[in-house]
Coordinates of C-alpha atoms in Angstrom, one line a residue:
M94 CA 89.9 84.0 108.1
D95 CA 89.1 87.4 109.6
L96 CA 88.1 90.3 107.3
S97 CA 90.6 92.4 109.2
N98 CA 93.4 90.3 107.6
F99 CA 92.7 92.1 104.3
T100 CA 93.7 95.7 103.5
L101 CA 92.2 97.8 100.7
Y102 CA 95.2 99.2 98.7
K103 CA 93.9 101.6 96.1
T104 CA 91.2 99.4 94.5
A105 CA 92.4 95.9 95.5
W106 CA 91.9 94.0 98.7
M107 CA 95.3 92.3 99.6
N108 CA 95.9 89.7 102.3
S109 CA 98.0 91.5 104.9
S110 CA 98.3 88.6 107.4
N111 CA 101.3 86.4 107.8
P112 CA 101.8 84.7 104.4
H113 CA 102.7 81.4 106.1
K114 CA 99.3 81.4 108.0
S115 CA 97.0 82.4 105.1
F116 CA 94.5 79.9 103.7
K117 CA 92.0 79.6 100.9
I118 CA 88.9 81.9 100.9
D119 CA 85.6 81.6 99.0
K120 CA 83.4 83.9 96.9
H121 CA 81.2 84.8 99.9
F122 CA 84.2 86.0 101.8
A123 CA 85.3 88.1 98.8
D124 CA 81.8 89.6 98.4
M125 CA 81.9 90.7 102.0
L126 CA 85.2 92.5 101.3
F127 CA 83.7 94.1 98.2
S128 CA 80.9 95.6 100.3
G129 CA 83.7 97.9 101.6
G130 CA 84.8 99.0 98.1
G131 CA 87.4 97.9 95.6
Y132 CA 87.1 95.7 92.6
L133 CA 89.7 93.0 93.1
V134 CA 90.5 90.6 96.0
R135 CA 93.9 88.8 95.9
N136 CA 94.8 86.0 98.3
T137 CA 97.5 83.4 98.6
F138 CA 97.4 80.0 100.3
N139 CA 99.3 76.7 100.4
W140 CA 102.4 78.6 101.7
D141 CA 105.8 77.1 100.8
K142 CA 104.3 74.1 99.0
E143 CA 106.7 71.3 97.9
T144 CA 105.7 71.5 94.2
T145 CA 106.5 74.5 92.0
S146 CA 103.8 76.9 91.0
S147 CA 103.3 80.1 89.1
F148 CA 103.3 82.3 92.2
W149 CA 105.7 82.7 95.1
Y150 CA 107.3 84.9 97.7
V151 CA 111.0 85.5 97.8
I152 CA 112.3 84.6 101.3
K153 CA 115.3 83.6 103.3
D154 CA 114.8 81.4 106.3
S155 CA 118.4 80.3 107.2
Y156 CA 121.6 82.2 108.0
N157 CA 125.1 80.7 107.5
G158 CA 127.3 83.7 107.4
L159 CA 129.5 84.1 104.4
S160 CA 128.8 80.5 103.5
D161 CA 125.5 81.8 102.1
I162 CA 127.3 84.0 99.6
P163 CA 128.8 82.5 96.4
S164 CA 132.6 82.6 96.8
K165 CA 133.1 85.1 94.0
Y166 CA 131.0 87.6 95.8
R167 CA 132.2 87.2 99.4
G168 CA 134.9 89.8 98.8
R169 CA 132.2 92.4 98.1
V170 CA 130.6 91.7 101.4
K171 CA 133.9 92.0 103.2
K172 CA 134.7 95.2 101.5
A173 CA 131.3 96.7 102.4
L174 CA 131.7 95.7 106.0
D175 CA 135.2 97.3 106.1
N176 CA 134.0 100.6 104.6
F177 CA 130.6 101.1 106.1
E178 CA 128.9 101.4 109.5
I179 CA 125.6 99.6 109.1
K180 CA 123.0 100.0 111.9
I181 CA 119.4 100.6 112.9
I182 CA 118.7 104.4 112.8
S183 CA 116.0 106.8 114.0
K184 CA 113.5 108.7 111.9
D185 CA 115.5 111.9 112.5
Q186 CA 118.7 110.2 111.1
M187 CA 116.8 109.0 108.1
L188 CA 115.3 112.5 107.5
E189 CA 118.7 114.0 107.8
S190 CA 120.4 111.9 105.1
G191 CA 118.0 109.6 103.3
L192 CA 116.4 112.0 100.8
E193 CA 119.6 112.3 98.7
V194 CA 120.1 108.6 98.6
W195 CA 116.5 108.0 97.4
Q196 CA 116.6 110.8 94.8
K197 CA 120.0 109.7 93.4
A198 CA 118.9 106.1 93.4
C199 CA 115.8 107.0 91.3
E200 CA 117.9 109.0 88.9
H201 CA 120.1 106.0 88.4
Y202 CA 117.4 103.5 87.6
K203 CA 117.2 102.1 84.0
V204 CA 113.4 102.4 84.2
K205 CA 112.0 105.9 85.0
A206 CA 110.9 106.2 88.6
S207 CA 109.2 109.0 90.5
I208 CA 111.7 111.1 92.4
P209 CA 110.5 112.1 95.9
T210 CA 110.4 115.7 97.0
R211 CA 111.5 116.8 100.4
E212 CA 107.8 117.1 101.4
S213 CA 106.8 113.6 100.2
F214 CA 109.9 112.0 101.7
E215 CA 109.3 113.5 105.1
K216 CA 105.7 112.5 105.0
T217 CA 106.6 108.9 104.0
I218 CA 109.0 108.6 106.9
M219 CA 106.9 110.3 109.5
D220 CA 103.9 108.2 108.6
L221 CA 105.7 105.0 109.5
D222 CA 104.4 103.4 112.6
D223 CA 106.4 101.6 115.3
S224 CA 106.3 98.3 113.4
Y225 CA 108.9 99.7 111.0
E226 CA 112.7 99.6 111.5
L227 CA 115.0 101.9 109.6
W228 CA 118.6 100.9 108.7
G229 CA 121.4 103.2 107.5
C230 CA 124.6 102.4 105.8
Y231 CA 127.3 105.1 106.4
H232 CA 130.6 105.4 104.6
K233 CA 133.1 105.5 107.4
E234 CA 135.6 107.9 105.7
S235 CA 133.1 110.5 104.5
E236 CA 130.3 109.8 107.0
R237 CA 127.8 110.1 104.1
M238 CA 124.8 107.8 103.9
A239 CA 125.4 105.3 101.1
A240 CA 122.2 103.2 101.5
F241 CA 119.2 102.7 103.6
A242 CA 116.4 100.1 104.2
I243 CA 112.9 100.4 105.5
N244 CA 111.7 97.1 107.0
K245 CA 108.3 96.1 108.4
V246 CA 108.7 93.9 111.4
F247 CA 105.9 91.4 112.1
E248 CA 105.6 88.9 115.0
E249 CA 107.4 86.1 113.2
Y250 CA 108.9 87.5 110.1
V251 CA 110.3 90.7 108.6
D252 CA 109.4 92.3 105.3
Y253 CA 112.2 94.2 103.5
K254 CA 109.9 96.9 102.1
T255 CA 112.3 99.4 100.7
M256 CA 116.1 99.5 99.9
K257 CA 117.8 102.4 98.2
Y258 CA 121.5 102.8 97.3
H259 CA 123.4 105.9 96.4
P260 CA 125.1 105.3 93.0
D261 CA 128.3 107.1 94.0
F262 CA 129.2 104.1 96.2
L263 CA 127.8 101.2 94.3
A264 CA 130.7 100.2 92.0
K265 CA 133.6 100.7 94.4
Y266 CA 132.2 99.7 97.8
H267 CA 129.1 97.5 97.2
P268 CA 126.9 98.9 100.0
S269 CA 124.0 96.6 99.0
Y270 CA 126.1 93.5 99.9
G271 CA 126.9 94.8 103.4
L272 CA 123.4 96.1 104.2
I273 CA 121.6 92.9 103.2
F274 CA 124.2 90.7 104.9
M275 CA 123.9 92.6 108.2
M276 CA 120.1 92.7 108.1
N277 CA 119.9 88.9 107.4
K278 CA 122.3 88.3 110.3
Y279 CA 120.4 90.5 112.7
Y280 CA 116.9 89.3 111.9
I281 CA 117.5 85.6 111.3
E282 CA 120.5 84.7 113.5
E283 CA 120.3 87.2 116.3
K284 CA 116.6 87.9 116.6
G285 CA 115.4 84.5 115.6
F286 CA 112.6 85.4 113.1
L287 CA 111.3 82.6 111.0
Y288 CA 112.3 84.3 107.8
V289 CA 112.8 87.6 106.0
L290 CA 111.1 88.3 102.7
D291 CA 111.3 90.7 99.8
G292 CA 107.7 90.4 98.8
A293 CA 105.8 88.3 96.3
R294 CA 106.5 87.6 92.7
S295 CA 106.9 90.9 90.9
I296 CA 104.2 91.9 88.4
T297 CA 106.2 94.6 86.6
D298 CA 109.7 93.1 86.7
H299 CA 111.0 96.6 86.8
S300 CA 113.5 95.8 89.6
D301 CA 116.3 93.2 89.6
I302 CA 116.3 93.0 93.4
Q303 CA 114.6 89.6 93.7
P304 CA 116.9 87.7 91.3
F305 CA 119.8 89.5 93.0
L306 CA 118.8 88.2 96.4
I307 CA 118.3 84.7 95.1
Q308 CA 121.6 84.6 93.2
K309 CA 123.8 86.4 95.7
F310 CA 122.3 85.8 99.1
N311 CA 120.7 82.4 99.0
F312 CA 117.1 83.6 99.1
R313 CA 114.6 81.2 97.7
K314 CA 111.1 81.0 96.2
A315 CA 108.4 79.9 98.7
Y316 CA 105.8 78.6 96.2
C317 CA 102.1 79.1 96.9
D318 CA 98.8 79.3 95.2
L319 CA 97.1 82.6 94.1
Q320 CA 93.4 83.4 94.3
L321 CA 91.7 86.3 92.5
F322 CA 88.1 87.5 92.8
Y323 CA 86.6 90.3 90.8
K324 CA 83.6 92.6 90.8
P325 CA 81.2 91.3 88.1
W326 CA 82.0 93.9 85.5
L327 CA 85.8 93.2 85.8
A328 CA 85.3 89.4 85.8
I329 CA 83.6 89.8 82.4
A330 CA 86.4 92.0 81.1
I331 CA 89.0 89.5 82.2
K332 CA 87.1 86.6 80.6
L333 CA 86.9 88.4 77.3
L334 CA 90.5 89.7 77.2
F335 CA 92.3 86.7 78.6
P336 CA 92.4 84.9 75.2
L337 CA 93.8 88.1 73.7
R338 CA 96.3 88.8 76.5
R339 CA 99.3 88.7 74.1
I340 CA 98.1 91.8 72.3
V341 CA 96.8 93.8 75.2
T342 CA 99.0 96.9 75.8
N343 CA 97.3 98.8 78.7
K344 CA 99.6 98.5 81.6
K345 CA 96.9 98.1 84.3
M346 CA 95.1 95.4 82.3
V347 CA 98.4 93.6 81.5
A348 CA 99.1 93.5 85.3
L349 CA 95.6 92.0 85.9
L350 CA 95.9 89.5 83.1
K351 CA 99.3 88.4 84.2
Q352 CA 98.0 87.7 87.7
E353 CA 95.0 85.9 86.2
A354 CA 97.4 83.6 84.3
W355 CA 99.4 82.9 87.5
A356 CA 96.2 82.1 89.4
R357 CA 95.4 79.6 86.7
G358 CA 98.8 78.0 87.1
E359 CA 100.1 79.4 83.8
E360 CA 102.8 81.8 82.6
Y361 CA 101.8 85.0 80.9

């Protein structure tokens, strides 16, 4: 595996290559990464294994139209498609209407979230490279943006990075159902990607999006194995604290200990 397949995010090296092509690494490889900084290396391998495990990605690799949707929710998809124009949009279109959606979505969350400013929002959008595609969901009657998505397009799959929904439209028109349905159709059926994904197993469980995708859109868990490597000082801390993990309250350490449990094939 090439070192360039890993990206340093804050203080952790993350495997940024195709999940379905990743494979096991060793301590020597991790030490080479540590020479460039960071204190944690995280890697997955044995992609989409037949047996269940404590770690997974949430993916969808087939498309069967409305048959993918449980019958009691199909009406929500149809209503969204009737009331919204859903399409790929430009950065200018996102900058014009997306900030309000993002801000209102954050205000609506049950768990407190950082609300973007105009400056931070514009920087986020303008910093996106050509591998990203932006989607907008516009209410036909009012022409207001009701939802948007930011997706990273790879050679063989698409990562649904960010989806935001304006609360004014959620209960009555269900924009989430229309947006996700149309993106699945476009990427899997029309463009022929192997799969779309909504990331790996959530560490914080602050969002309900992964259970929503599994229950309502026939996404599934692609089980895999998780590897973790630490700088020596952190390895000692993890070893000492792991038996006490039930009483640890520091959020960053809880996140580390939770991942350590998954790497060992255990639940936290």
